[in-house]
């Protein structure tokens, strides 16, 4: 197959991928916004632990009360429920501290072409899975103390 033939064949596929990924990005943003009050309470609760999808590890909370959703390449992606933003953090050597930068919707769309990153984000912003996991963990703590 020539590259020209490939280009003709792949163009509608790429358009369908981008369209579906844009739908997923919009759904994540809508879900996060709808649950931002609960997520804000959870991120401020010192006893609340955001467990990863597999339940084996706790997700990081940033100093700015962001919840780590996943890593995309070398960049960690967070959701800040208090400001309702998807962000990444970067150290600014001129200012001497870490700054948050909002992730543009077009970038979220590109990121969510990887469905595993979408499900990792939805695991957190959908609230149900992380509250269930934390409750199970806290019950286990109590059981071990008996």
Coordinates of C-alpha atoms in Angstrom, one line a residue, residues 40-101:
X40 CA -13.6 19.2 47.1
X41 CA -14.8 17.7 50.4
X42 CA -12.9 14.5 49.8
X43 CA -9.6 16.2 48.8
X44 CA -9.8 18.3 52.0
X45 CA -10.5 15.3 54.2
X46 CA -7.2 14.0 55.7
X47 CA -8.7 10.6 56.3
X48 CA -9.9 10.1 52.7
X49 CA -7.6 8.2 50.4
X50 CA -8.0 8.2 46.7
X51 CA -7.1 4.7 45.6
X52 CA -6.0 3.8 42.1
X53 CA -8.3 1.7 39.9
X54 CA -6.5 -1.5 40.9
X55 CA -6.8 -0.5 44.6
X56 CA -3.1 -1.3 45.1
X57 CA -1.9 2.3 45.6
X58 CA -3.1 5.7 46.8
X59 CA -3.2 8.5 44.3
X60 CA -1.3 11.7 45.1
X61 CA -2.9 14.9 46.4
X62 CA -1.0 18.0 45.4
X63 CA -0.3 20.9 47.7
X64 CA -2.9 22.8 45.7
X65 CA -5.5 20.1 46.5
X66 CA -5.3 18.5 43.1
X67 CA -6.0 14.8 42.7
X68 CA -3.6 12.9 40.5
X69 CA -5.5 11.1 37.8
X70 CA -2.8 9.5 35.7
X71 CA 0.5 10.1 34.0
X72 CA 0.7 11.1 30.4
X73 CA 4.2 10.5 29.2
X74 CA 6.3 12.2 31.8
X75 CA 3.5 14.6 32.9
X76 CA 1.2 13.9 35.8
X77 CA -2.3 15.0 35.2
X78 CA -4.4 16.3 38.1
X79 CA -8.0 17.5 38.7
X80 CA -8.4 20.4 41.1
X81 CA -12.0 20.2 42.4
X82 CA -11.8 23.6 44.2
X83 CA -11.1 25.4 40.9
X84 CA -12.8 22.7 38.7
X85 CA -9.7 22.5 36.4
X86 CA -7.6 19.7 34.9
X87 CA -4.0 20.7 35.3
X88 CA -0.4 19.7 35.4
X89 CA 2.3 21.2 37.6
X90 CA 5.6 22.7 36.6
X91 CA 8.3 24.2 38.7
X92 CA 9.0 27.8 37.7
X93 CA 12.7 28.5 38.5
X94 CA 12.3 32.2 38.0
X95 CA 9.5 32.4 40.6
X96 CA 10.9 29.6 42.8
X97 CA 7.8 27.6 43.2
X98 CA 5.5 25.1 41.4
X99 CA 2.7 26.5 39.2
X100 CA -0.4 24.8 37.9
X101 CA -1.3 25.0 34.3

